[in-house]
Coordinates of C-alpha atoms in Angstrom, one line a residue:
M24 CA 39.3 -63.4 -7.8
K25 CA 39.4 -63.1 -11.6
A26 CA 39.4 -59.7 -13.2
K27 CA 36.6 -59.0 -15.6
A28 CA 37.4 -58.2 -19.3
F29 CA 36.9 -54.6 -18.3
D30 CA 35.9 -53.9 -14.7
V31 CA 34.3 -50.4 -14.6
N32 CA 34.4 -50.1 -10.8
L33 CA 38.0 -51.0 -10.7
F34 CA 38.8 -48.6 -13.5
K35 CA 37.1 -45.8 -11.5
K36 CA 39.3 -46.6 -8.5
I37 CA 42.4 -46.2 -10.6
L38 CA 41.2 -43.0 -12.1
R39 CA 40.7 -41.5 -8.6
Y40 CA 44.5 -41.4 -8.4
T41 CA 44.7 -39.0 -11.3
K42 CA 43.0 -36.2 -9.3
P43 CA 46.2 -34.7 -7.9
Y44 CA 47.5 -34.5 -11.5
K45 CA 44.3 -33.4 -13.3
N46 CA 46.0 -30.7 -15.3
R47 CA 48.5 -33.2 -16.7
Y48 CA 45.6 -35.7 -17.2
Y49 CA 43.6 -33.3 -19.3
G50 CA 46.8 -32.1 -21.1
V51 CA 47.4 -35.7 -22.3
I52 CA 43.9 -35.8 -23.7
V53 CA 44.3 -32.5 -25.5
F54 CA 47.6 -33.7 -27.0
A55 CA 45.9 -36.9 -28.1
I56 CA 43.2 -34.8 -29.9
L57 CA 45.9 -32.6 -31.6
L58 CA 47.9 -35.7 -32.5
S59 CA 44.9 -37.3 -34.3
I60 CA 44.1 -34.1 -36.2
F61 CA 47.7 -33.5 -37.4
A62 CA 48.2 -37.1 -38.3
A63 CA 45.0 -37.3 -40.4
L64 CA 45.7 -33.9 -42.0
R65 CA 48.8 -35.1 -43.9
P66 CA 47.1 -37.6 -46.3
Y67 CA 44.3 -35.0 -47.0
L68 CA 47.0 -32.3 -47.8
L69 CA 48.8 -34.9 -50.0
Q70 CA 45.6 -35.5 -52.0
I71 CA 45.1 -31.7 -52.6
T72 CA 48.8 -31.4 -53.6
V73 CA 48.6 -34.2 -56.2
D74 CA 45.1 -33.4 -57.7
T75 CA 45.5 -29.6 -57.7
Y76 CA 49.1 -28.5 -58.0
I77 CA 51.0 -31.4 -59.5
K78 CA 48.2 -32.1 -62.0
S79 CA 48.2 -28.3 -63.0
A80 CA 52.0 -28.2 -62.8
S81 CA 51.9 -25.3 -60.3
K82 CA 55.4 -25.1 -58.7
S83 CA 54.4 -22.4 -56.2
G84 CA 51.3 -24.2 -55.1
L85 CA 53.3 -27.5 -54.8
L86 CA 56.0 -25.7 -52.7
L87 CA 53.3 -24.1 -50.5
Y88 CA 51.5 -27.4 -49.7
V89 CA 54.7 -29.3 -49.1
T90 CA 55.6 -26.6 -46.6
I91 CA 52.2 -26.9 -45.0
M92 CA 52.6 -30.7 -44.8
G93 CA 56.0 -30.2 -43.2
L94 CA 54.6 -27.9 -40.6
A95 CA 51.7 -30.4 -39.9
L96 CA 54.4 -33.1 -39.5
I97 CA 56.4 -30.9 -37.0
L98 CA 53.2 -30.2 -35.0
E99 CA 52.3 -33.9 -35.1
V100 CA 55.8 -34.8 -33.7
L101 CA 55.6 -32.2 -31.0
S102 CA 52.1 -33.4 -30.0
Q103 CA 53.3 -37.0 -29.9
F104 CA 56.3 -36.1 -27.8
Y105 CA 54.2 -34.3 -25.1
F106 CA 51.5 -36.9 -25.4
V107 CA 53.9 -39.9 -24.7
Y108 CA 56.0 -38.0 -22.2
W109 CA 53.1 -36.7 -20.1
A110 CA 51.2 -40.1 -20.3
N111 CA 54.2 -42.0 -18.9
W112 CA 54.9 -39.3 -16.4
L113 CA 51.3 -39.4 -15.1
G114 CA 51.5 -43.2 -14.9
Q115 CA 54.7 -43.2 -12.9
D116 CA 53.3 -40.6 -10.4
I117 CA 50.1 -42.6 -10.0
I118 CA 51.9 -45.9 -9.2
K119 CA 54.2 -43.9 -6.8
D120 CA 51.1 -42.9 -4.9
I121 CA 49.5 -46.3 -5.0
R122 CA 52.8 -48.0 -3.9
K123 CA 53.1 -45.6 -0.9
K124 CA 49.5 -46.3 0.0
L125 CA 49.9 -50.1 -0.4
F126 CA 53.0 -50.2 1.7
K127 CA 51.5 -48.0 4.5
H128 CA 48.4 -50.2 4.4
M129 CA 50.5 -53.4 4.7
L130 CA 52.3 -51.9 7.7
S131 CA 48.9 -51.7 9.5
F132 CA 48.0 -55.4 9.1
R133 CA 47.9 -57.8 12.0
M134 CA 50.7 -60.3 12.1
K135 CA 48.2 -63.0 11.2
Y136 CA 48.0 -61.6 7.6
F137 CA 51.7 -62.1 7.1
D138 CA 51.5 -65.6 8.5
N139 CA 49.2 -66.5 5.6
A140 CA 50.5 -64.4 2.8
P141 CA 53.7 -65.6 1.0
V142 CA 56.5 -63.0 1.1
G143 CA 57.2 -63.5 -2.6
Q144 CA 53.6 -62.8 -3.5
L145 CA 53.6 -59.6 -1.5
V146 CA 56.8 -58.5 -3.2
T147 CA 55.2 -59.1 -6.6
R148 CA 52.1 -57.1 -5.6
S149 CA 54.2 -54.2 -4.3
V150 CA 56.7 -54.0 -7.2
S151 CA 55.9 -55.7 -10.5
D152 CA 52.1 -55.6 -10.3
I153 CA 52.1 -51.9 -9.4
E154 CA 54.6 -51.2 -12.2
Q155 CA 52.1 -52.9 -14.6
I156 CA 49.4 -50.5 -13.5
A157 CA 51.5 -47.6 -15.0
R158 CA 51.1 -49.2 -18.4
I159 CA 47.4 -48.6 -18.2
F160 CA 48.3 -44.9 -18.8
S161 CA 51.5 -45.2 -20.8
Q162 CA 50.6 -48.0 -23.1
G163 CA 46.8 -48.6 -22.6
L164 CA 44.2 -46.0 -21.9
F165 CA 45.6 -42.9 -23.6
M166 CA 47.0 -44.8 -26.5
I167 CA 43.6 -46.3 -27.2
I168 CA 42.0 -42.9 -26.9
S169 CA 44.5 -41.4 -29.3
D170 CA 44.1 -44.2 -31.8
L171 CA 40.3 -44.0 -31.7
M172 CA 40.4 -40.3 -32.2
K173 CA 42.8 -40.7 -35.1
M174 CA 40.5 -43.3 -36.7
L175 CA 37.5 -41.1 -36.2
V176 CA 39.1 -38.0 -37.8
C177 CA 40.5 -40.2 -40.7
L178 CA 37.0 -41.6 -41.3
L179 CA 35.4 -38.2 -41.4
I180 CA 38.0 -36.9 -43.9
M181 CA 37.7 -40.0 -46.0
F182 CA 33.9 -39.8 -46.3
Y183 CA 34.3 -36.1 -47.1
M184 CA 36.8 -37.0 -49.9
N185 CA 35.1 -40.2 -51.4
W186 CA 32.2 -42.0 -49.7
Q187 CA 32.4 -45.0 -52.1
L188 CA 36.0 -45.8 -51.3
S189 CA 35.3 -45.2 -47.7
M190 CA 32.5 -47.7 -47.6
I191 CA 34.9 -50.4 -48.8
V192 CA 37.2 -49.7 -45.9
V193 CA 34.3 -49.5 -43.4
L194 CA 32.8 -52.8 -44.5
A195 CA 36.2 -54.5 -43.9
M196 CA 36.7 -53.1 -40.4
P197 CA 34.1 -55.3 -38.6
V198 CA 36.0 -58.4 -39.7
L199 CA 39.1 -57.1 -38.1
V200 CA 37.1 -56.0 -35.0
Y201 CA 35.7 -59.5 -34.7
F202 CA 39.2 -61.1 -34.7
T203 CA 40.4 -58.4 -32.4
R204 CA 37.7 -59.3 -29.9
I205 CA 38.5 -63.0 -30.0
F206 CA 42.2 -62.2 -29.5
Q207 CA 41.5 -59.9 -26.6
K208 CA 39.4 -62.6 -24.8
K209 CA 42.1 -65.2 -25.2
M210 CA 44.9 -62.8 -24.1
Q211 CA 42.9 -61.8 -21.0
V212 CA 42.9 -65.5 -19.8
A213 CA 46.5 -65.9 -20.8
F214 CA 47.7 -62.8 -18.9
E215 CA 45.8 -63.9 -15.8
E216 CA 47.8 -67.1 -15.9
V217 CA 51.1 -65.2 -16.5
R218 CA 50.6 -63.0 -13.4
T219 CA 49.8 -66.1 -11.3
Q220 CA 52.9 -67.9 -12.4
V221 CA 55.1 -64.8 -11.9
A222 CA 53.8 -64.6 -8.3
N223 CA 54.4 -68.3 -7.8
M224 CA 58.0 -68.1 -9.1
N225 CA 58.8 -65.0 -6.9
T226 CA 57.5 -66.8 -3.8
F227 CA 59.5 -70.0 -4.6
V228 CA 62.7 -68.2 -5.4
Q229 CA 62.4 -65.9 -2.3
E230 CA 61.9 -68.8 0.1
R231 CA 64.8 -70.9 -1.3
V232 CA 67.2 -68.0 -1.4
T233 CA 66.3 -67.1 2.2
G234 CA 66.6 -70.8 3.3
M235 CA 69.7 -71.6 1.2
K236 CA 71.6 -72.9 4.2
I237 CA 68.9 -75.5 4.9
V238 CA 68.7 -76.4 1.2
Q239 CA 72.5 -77.1 1.1
L240 CA 72.7 -78.6 4.6
F241 CA 70.2 -81.3 3.8
N242 CA 71.4 -81.8 0.2
R243 CA 68.2 -80.5 -1.3
E244 CA 69.9 -78.8 -4.3
Q245 CA 68.8 -81.3 -6.9
I246 CA 65.2 -81.6 -5.5
E247 CA 64.7 -77.9 -5.3
Y248 CA 66.2 -77.5 -8.8
E249 CA 63.7 -80.0 -10.2
N250 CA 60.9 -78.1 -8.3
F251 CA 62.1 -74.9 -9.8
K252 CA 62.2 -76.4 -13.3
E253 CA 58.6 -77.4 -13.0
I254 CA 57.5 -73.9 -11.8
N255 CA 59.7 -72.3 -14.5
Q256 CA 58.1 -74.6 -17.1
K257 CA 54.6 -73.4 -16.1
H258 CA 55.8 -69.8 -16.3
N259 CA 57.2 -70.5 -19.7
K260 CA 54.0 -72.2 -21.0
A261 CA 51.9 -69.2 -19.8
W262 CA 54.1 -66.8 -21.8
I263 CA 54.2 -69.2 -24.8
K264 CA 50.5 -69.1 -25.0
T265 CA 50.5 -65.3 -25.3
I266 CA 53.2 -65.5 -28.0
L267 CA 51.0 -68.0 -29.9
Y268 CA 48.0 -65.7 -29.8
N269 CA 50.1 -62.8 -31.0
S270 CA 51.6 -64.9 -33.8
I271 CA 48.1 -65.9 -35.0
F272 CA 46.4 -62.5 -34.7
F273 CA 48.8 -60.0 -36.3
P274 CA 49.3 -61.9 -39.6
I275 CA 45.5 -62.2 -39.9
A276 CA 45.2 -58.4 -39.3
D277 CA 47.9 -57.8 -41.9
I278 CA 46.1 -60.0 -44.4
I279 CA 42.8 -58.2 -43.8
S280 CA 44.5 -54.8 -44.2
S281 CA 46.2 -55.8 -47.4
I282 CA 43.1 -57.3 -49.0
T283 CA 41.2 -54.1 -48.2
L284 CA 43.9 -52.0 -49.8
G285 CA 43.9 -54.2 -52.8
I286 CA 40.1 -53.9 -53.2
V287 CA 40.3 -50.1 -52.8
V288 CA 43.1 -49.8 -55.5
L289 CA 41.2 -52.1 -57.8
Y290 CA 37.8 -50.3 -57.5
G291 CA 39.4 -46.8 -57.5
G292 CA 41.6 -47.7 -60.5
F293 CA 38.5 -48.8 -62.5
Q294 CA 36.8 -45.6 -61.5
I295 CA 39.7 -43.5 -62.8
I296 CA 40.0 -45.5 -66.0
D297 CA 36.3 -45.1 -66.6
G298 CA 36.7 -41.4 -66.2
N299 CA 34.6 -41.0 -62.9
P300 CA 35.3 -37.4 -61.8
F301 CA 34.6 -38.3 -58.2
T302 CA 37.7 -40.5 -57.9
T303 CA 41.1 -39.0 -58.4
V304 CA 44.7 -40.2 -58.4
G305 CA 45.4 -38.0 -55.3
Q306 CA 42.6 -39.8 -53.5
M307 CA 44.0 -43.2 -54.4
I308 CA 47.4 -42.2 -53.0
S309 CA 46.0 -40.7 -49.8
Y310 CA 43.7 -43.7 -49.3
T311 CA 46.7 -46.0 -49.1
M312 CA 47.9 -43.8 -46.2
F313 CA 44.5 -43.6 -44.6
I314 CA 44.0 -47.4 -44.7
G315 CA 47.3 -47.8 -42.8
M316 CA 46.2 -45.1 -40.3
L317 CA 42.9 -46.9 -39.8
F318 CA 43.9 -50.6 -39.7
N319 CA 47.3 -50.2 -37.9
P320 CA 45.7 -48.5 -34.8
L321 CA 42.8 -51.0 -34.9
R322 CA 45.2 -53.9 -34.9
Q323 CA 47.4 -52.2 -32.3
I324 CA 44.4 -51.4 -30.1
A325 CA 44.2 -55.2 -29.4
D326 CA 47.8 -55.1 -28.2
K327 CA 47.2 -51.9 -26.2
F328 CA 44.1 -53.3 -24.8
N329 CA 46.1 -56.3 -23.6
E330 CA 48.5 -53.9 -21.9
M331 CA 45.6 -52.3 -20.3
Q332 CA 44.1 -55.7 -19.4
M333 CA 47.4 -56.7 -17.7
G334 CA 47.3 -53.5 -15.8
M335 CA 43.8 -54.1 -14.8
I336 CA 44.6 -57.6 -13.6
A337 CA 47.6 -56.3 -11.7
A338 CA 45.4 -53.5 -10.3
N339 CA 42.8 -56.0 -9.2
R340 CA 45.4 -57.9 -7.2
V341 CA 46.8 -54.7 -5.7
F342 CA 43.3 -53.4 -4.7
D343 CA 42.5 -56.7 -3.2
I344 CA 45.1 -55.9 -0.6
L345 CA 44.2 -52.1 -0.4
D346 CA 40.5 -52.9 0.1
S347 CA 41.2 -55.5 2.8
T348 CA 40.2 -54.1 6.1
A349 CA 39.6 -57.3 8.1
D350 CA 43.3 -57.6 8.8
V351 CA 43.9 -54.0 9.7
Q352 CA 44.5 -53.4 13.4
T353 CA 42.2 -51.0 15.2
D354 CA 44.0 -48.1 16.8
G355 CA 43.3 -46.6 20.2
E356 CA 43.3 -43.0 21.1
K357 CA 45.3 -42.8 24.3
T358 CA 49.0 -41.9 24.5
I359 CA 51.3 -41.9 27.5
S360 CA 54.9 -40.8 27.8
H361 CA 55.9 -43.6 30.2
F362 CA 54.3 -46.8 31.6
E363 CA 54.8 -47.7 35.2
G364 CA 54.9 -51.3 34.0
N365 CA 52.0 -53.0 35.8
I366 CA 50.7 -55.8 33.5
R367 CA 47.6 -57.9 33.9
F368 CA 46.0 -60.6 31.8
E369 CA 42.4 -61.4 32.6
N370 CA 41.0 -64.7 31.3
V371 CA 42.8 -64.3 28.0
R372 CA 41.9 -66.8 25.3
F373 CA 43.6 -66.9 21.9
S374 CA 44.0 -69.1 18.8
Y375 CA 46.1 -68.7 15.7
V376 CA 43.7 -71.0 13.9
D377 CA 40.0 -71.1 14.5
N378 CA 38.9 -73.7 17.1
Q379 CA 42.5 -74.5 18.1
E380 CA 43.2 -72.5 21.3
V381 CA 46.8 -71.7 22.1
L382 CA 46.0 -69.8 25.3
K383 CA 43.1 -71.1 27.5
G384 CA 42.0 -68.6 30.0
I385 CA 45.3 -67.0 31.1
N386 CA 45.3 -64.9 34.3
L387 CA 48.6 -63.2 35.0
S388 CA 49.8 -60.2 37.0
V389 CA 53.2 -58.5 36.8
N390 CA 54.1 -55.7 39.1
A391 CA 56.0 -52.6 38.0
G392 CA 59.8 -53.2 38.1
E393 CA 59.5 -57.0 38.4
T394 CA 61.4 -59.5 36.3
I395 CA 59.4 -62.6 35.6
A396 CA 60.4 -65.7 33.7
I397 CA 58.0 -67.8 31.7
V398 CA 59.0 -71.4 31.2
G399 CA 57.4 -74.4 29.6
S400 CA 57.8 -76.9 26.8
T401 CA 57.6 -75.9 23.1
G402 CA 54.1 -74.9 22.1
A403 CA 53.0 -74.1 25.7
G404 CA 52.1 -70.6 24.7
K405 CA 55.1 -68.6 26.1
S406 CA 55.9 -66.5 23.0
T407 CA 52.1 -66.1 22.3
I408 CA 51.8 -64.1 25.5
I409 CA 54.5 -61.7 24.2
N410 CA 52.8 -61.4 20.8
L411 CA 49.5 -60.5 22.4
L412 CA 51.1 -57.9 24.8
N413 CA 52.4 -56.1 21.7
R414 CA 49.1 -56.5 19.9
F415 CA 50.7 -58.4 17.0
Y416 CA 47.5 -60.5 17.2
E417 CA 44.1 -59.8 18.7
I418 CA 42.8 -62.0 21.5
N419 CA 39.6 -64.0 21.1
S420 CA 38.3 -63.0 24.5
G421 CA 39.4 -61.6 27.9
A422 CA 41.5 -58.4 28.3
I423 CA 45.1 -57.3 28.7
Y424 CA 45.9 -54.2 30.9
I425 CA 48.9 -52.1 31.3
D426 CA 48.7 -49.8 34.3
N427 CA 45.0 -50.7 34.6
Q428 CA 44.3 -49.5 31.1
N429 CA 43.2 -51.9 28.3
I430 CA 45.9 -52.1 25.7
N431 CA 43.3 -51.7 23.0
D432 CA 42.8 -48.1 24.2
F433 CA 46.4 -47.1 23.4
K434 CA 47.6 -45.9 20.0
L435 CA 49.6 -48.8 18.6
E436 CA 52.6 -46.7 18.0
N437 CA 52.6 -45.4 21.6
L438 CA 52.1 -48.9 23.0
R439 CA 55.0 -50.4 21.0
T440 CA 57.3 -47.5 21.7
Q441 CA 57.0 -48.4 25.4
I442 CA 57.8 -52.1 24.9
A443 CA 61.2 -53.4 23.6
I444 CA 61.7 -57.0 22.6
V445 CA 64.9 -59.0 22.1
L446 CA 64.1 -62.1 20.1
Q447 CA 66.0 -65.4 19.8
D448 CA 66.1 -65.0 16.0
V449 CA 67.4 -61.4 15.6
F450 CA 66.6 -59.7 12.4
L451 CA 69.1 -57.1 11.2
F452 CA 68.7 -55.0 8.0
A453 CA 71.4 -54.7 5.3
D454 CA 72.7 -51.5 6.9
T455 CA 75.3 -50.2 9.4
I456 CA 75.5 -51.3 13.0
H457 CA 74.5 -47.8 14.1
N458 CA 71.4 -47.7 11.9
N459 CA 70.4 -51.2 13.0
I460 CA 70.6 -50.0 16.6
T461 CA 68.7 -46.8 16.2
L462 CA 66.5 -48.0 13.3
N463 CA 67.1 -44.6 11.8
N464 CA 65.4 -42.8 14.7
P465 CA 66.8 -39.3 14.5
A466 CA 66.0 -38.7 18.2
I467 CA 68.8 -41.2 19.1
S468 CA 72.3 -39.6 18.6
R469 CA 75.6 -41.4 17.9
D470 CA 76.8 -40.3 21.4
E471 CA 73.8 -41.8 23.1
V472 CA 74.4 -45.1 21.2
I473 CA 78.1 -45.2 22.2
A474 CA 77.3 -44.3 25.9
A475 CA 74.7 -47.1 26.0
A476 CA 77.1 -49.6 24.4
K477 CA 79.7 -48.8 27.0
K478 CA 77.2 -49.1 29.8
I479 CA 76.1 -52.6 28.8
G480 CA 79.6 -53.7 27.8
V481 CA 79.4 -54.1 24.0
H482 CA 81.3 -51.0 22.9
K483 CA 84.6 -52.9 22.7
F484 CA 83.0 -55.6 20.5
I485 CA 81.6 -53.0 18.1
K486 CA 84.8 -51.1 17.8
S487 CA 86.6 -54.3 17.0
L488 CA 84.6 -54.6 13.8
P489 CA 85.8 -52.9 10.5
D490 CA 84.4 -49.4 10.5
G491 CA 83.0 -49.9 14.0
Y492 CA 79.5 -48.5 14.3
D493 CA 79.5 -47.9 10.5
Y494 CA 80.1 -51.6 9.7
D495 CA 77.6 -52.9 7.2
V496 CA 76.2 -56.2 8.4
K497 CA 74.7 -57.1 5.0
E498 CA 71.3 -58.7 4.5
R499 CA 69.8 -60.2 7.8
G500 CA 73.2 -59.5 9.5
V501 CA 75.0 -62.4 7.9
M502 CA 78.4 -60.8 8.6
L503 CA 77.9 -61.3 12.4
S504 CA 77.6 -64.4 14.5
S505 CA 74.4 -65.2 16.3
G506 CA 75.8 -64.0 19.6
Q507 CA 77.0 -60.7 18.0
R508 CA 73.5 -60.2 16.5
Q509 CA 72.0 -60.7 20.0
L510 CA 74.3 -58.1 21.4
I511 CA 73.2 -55.6 18.8
A512 CA 69.5 -56.5 19.6
F513 CA 70.1 -55.9 23.3
L514 CA 71.7 -52.5 22.5
R515 CA 68.8 -51.7 20.2
A516 CA 66.3 -52.4 23.0
Y517 CA 68.3 -50.4 25.6
V518 CA 68.7 -47.2 23.6
S519 CA 64.9 -47.2 23.0
N520 CA 64.5 -46.7 26.8
P521 CA 61.4 -48.9 27.1
S522 CA 59.1 -49.1 30.1
I523 CA 58.7 -52.8 29.5
L524 CA 61.4 -55.2 28.3
I525 CA 60.8 -58.6 26.8
L526 CA 63.6 -61.2 26.2
D527 CA 62.2 -64.1 24.1
E528 CA 64.8 -66.9 24.7
A529 CA 67.4 -64.3 23.8
T530 CA 70.4 -66.4 25.0
S531 CA 69.5 -69.9 23.7
S532 CA 71.9 -70.2 20.8
I533 CA 75.1 -68.3 21.6
D534 CA 78.7 -68.9 22.6
T535 CA 80.0 -68.7 26.2
Y536 CA 81.8 -65.3 25.6
S537 CA 78.7 -63.8 24.1
E538 CA 76.6 -65.2 27.0
E539 CA 78.7 -63.4 29.5
L540 CA 78.3 -60.1 27.7
I541 CA 74.6 -60.7 27.4
Q542 CA 74.2 -61.6 31.1
K543 CA 75.8 -58.3 31.9
A544 CA 73.6 -56.5 29.4
T545 CA 70.6 -58.2 30.8
E546 CA 71.3 -57.1 34.3
T547 CA 71.8 -53.5 33.1
I548 CA 68.8 -53.1 30.9
T549 CA 66.3 -55.0 33.2
K550 CA 67.2 -52.8 36.2
G551 CA 64.4 -50.5 37.2
R552 CA 61.9 -51.7 34.6
T553 CA 59.3 -54.4 34.2
S554 CA 60.9 -57.4 32.4
I555 CA 59.4 -60.6 31.0
V556 CA 61.9 -63.3 30.1
I557 CA 61.0 -66.4 28.0
A558 CA 63.5 -68.5 29.9
H559 CA 66.1 -70.8 28.5
R560 CA 69.3 -70.4 30.6
L561 CA 69.4 -71.3 34.3
A562 CA 70.9 -68.0 35.5
T563 CA 68.0 -66.0 34.1
I564 CA 65.4 -68.2 35.8
V565 CA 67.1 -68.2 39.2
N566 CA 67.4 -64.4 39.3
A567 CA 63.8 -63.8 38.3
D568 CA 61.4 -62.3 40.9
K569 CA 58.7 -64.8 39.8
I570 CA 58.5 -67.8 37.5
I571 CA 55.4 -68.6 35.5
V572 CA 55.2 -72.2 34.4
M573 CA 53.0 -72.9 31.3
D574 CA 51.8 -76.2 29.8
K575 CA 49.4 -76.6 26.9
G576 CA 48.2 -73.0 27.0
M577 CA 47.6 -72.7 30.7
I578 CA 49.6 -71.5 33.7
V579 CA 50.2 -74.6 35.8
E580 CA 52.5 -73.1 38.5
E581 CA 53.7 -69.7 39.7
G582 CA 56.3 -68.6 42.2
S583 CA 60.0 -68.0 42.9
H584 CA 62.7 -70.4 41.9
Q585 CA 63.2 -71.4 45.6
E586 CA 59.5 -72.0 46.1
L587 CA 59.0 -74.0 42.9
V588 CA 62.1 -76.2 43.0
I589 CA 61.1 -77.7 46.4
K590 CA 57.6 -78.5 45.3
E591 CA 57.3 -82.3 45.2
D592 CA 56.3 -83.7 41.8
G593 CA 55.9 -80.1 40.6
Y594 CA 56.0 -79.3 36.9
Y595 CA 58.8 -76.8 37.3
K596 CA 60.8 -79.2 39.6
N597 CA 60.6 -81.9 37.0
L598 CA 61.5 -79.5 34.2
Y599 CA 64.4 -78.2 36.3
D600 CA 65.7 -81.6 37.2
S601 CA 65.5 -83.0 33.6
Q602 CA 66.6 -79.9 31.7
F603 CA 68.4 -77.4 33.8
A604 CA 70.2 -79.6 36.2
V605 CA 72.5 -80.7 33.4
E606 CA 73.3 -77.1 32.6
K607 CA 74.1 -76.4 36.3
L608 CA 76.6 -79.3 36.3
E609 CA 78.3 -77.9 33.2

């Protein structure tokens, strides 16, 4: 959605964030008024000094008015200091509040939102776009108000001094306003393109840096470099367009200002030579200052309006996310300290994409304390069941119950606190081992982490690392092997003491030594709690209380390993013979 040249409703939304800082907001306006008065006062005082005291050779009067002008200058400087400082301070506090609200809002989105929104684009919205909003206050709104007030005070004093010279200046101003308006319209379109290209570049770079291993593994360096050159060129062209418009406008504005000054000097000079008593040398000198004070702000207003426009465009993008409620998950009201662990799916249907069902009427029951394994080919819907149990996505129809209570009735935080997941692709933050295990939960102590690590057999591995539990694993845990990351994920799940444990192919890509540790960890953490295992390794399937076999979004078989493996032409038997028998022989 394109931003309007000036969207009043959007501007009102932004101004709402000034309410907690209303004293500072009004203070900025007061200092803007004082700044305009003191700035416009100096040329007027200069005119009086020249026409009254220099002309009459009054040294005492000259000294007095020069002192007054110095005092006015000091007050102008102080007003400008507080005006600029408070305006920037206000802008930073506002974007701090917006950024917090935006991040909190994003945390409430369904996973479907993140499936469709590029990460780089969300980073742009959360960082650079919000930073641009601050410029509405620091370089846009208040600067424009200050300049308009300064121009108004200057015009009032000028007409009071000499209305004829003032009319020359006023007649020239619409010409500059006309060019300013054209400039503003062109820049609005240009800046929209700039923000689009910045978001595209952020998305591209983020994806390639994250997937650098794939880029290098498949020799994509030159291809991705050429793609980047193309995106970078578009970004460059967008900025060049803004530079071109600036290069055209500001010389035109300078020419109009200079021509106006020349006409004033010419007309005023003739008036003085002809002996017109209403035009004085002091007025001529002060008018050269007034013209600069009128035309420079008028010229700069276009630039400041552009800053404000960029802020408005950025705000439009940010509020598009803030105003989005369709992707926000509904929260229940119920909380419970501990689930027994009975799970039931009743005719659950679900699709990631409309009209493309992934689950087709799933009916499934898991008793408290049971360990069930879910097997099936890729795309059968195994991981989808896990996603729905955690309410990462909302089902199309049917219902999911835990302990005979619809999961939609639980508070999301409470529901997810009771369920721990160990994924195949473990995500670790750029932080210490300890913080990645506890996720900075203050309720989990260092002693509890160490005791849990010893219990599931990973303490020795962690202590072997430099700095042990304080070892920094760097971004995404790159300092650890895949097996080591899995062990950390198991410990993370264990210390959270969940009622329900989910292992999503958690042993599919690890070495033999890590597998032995993980098998021990699995036995420990599944004991006494409901466990769901997306199965990959033979040992996990054999030990499960029940095996669920899925194909194309449906449950096609259900039973123990012993029951299913003897079923002639059964789906599980065929799967076992073709896939798992090889593993058994190994």
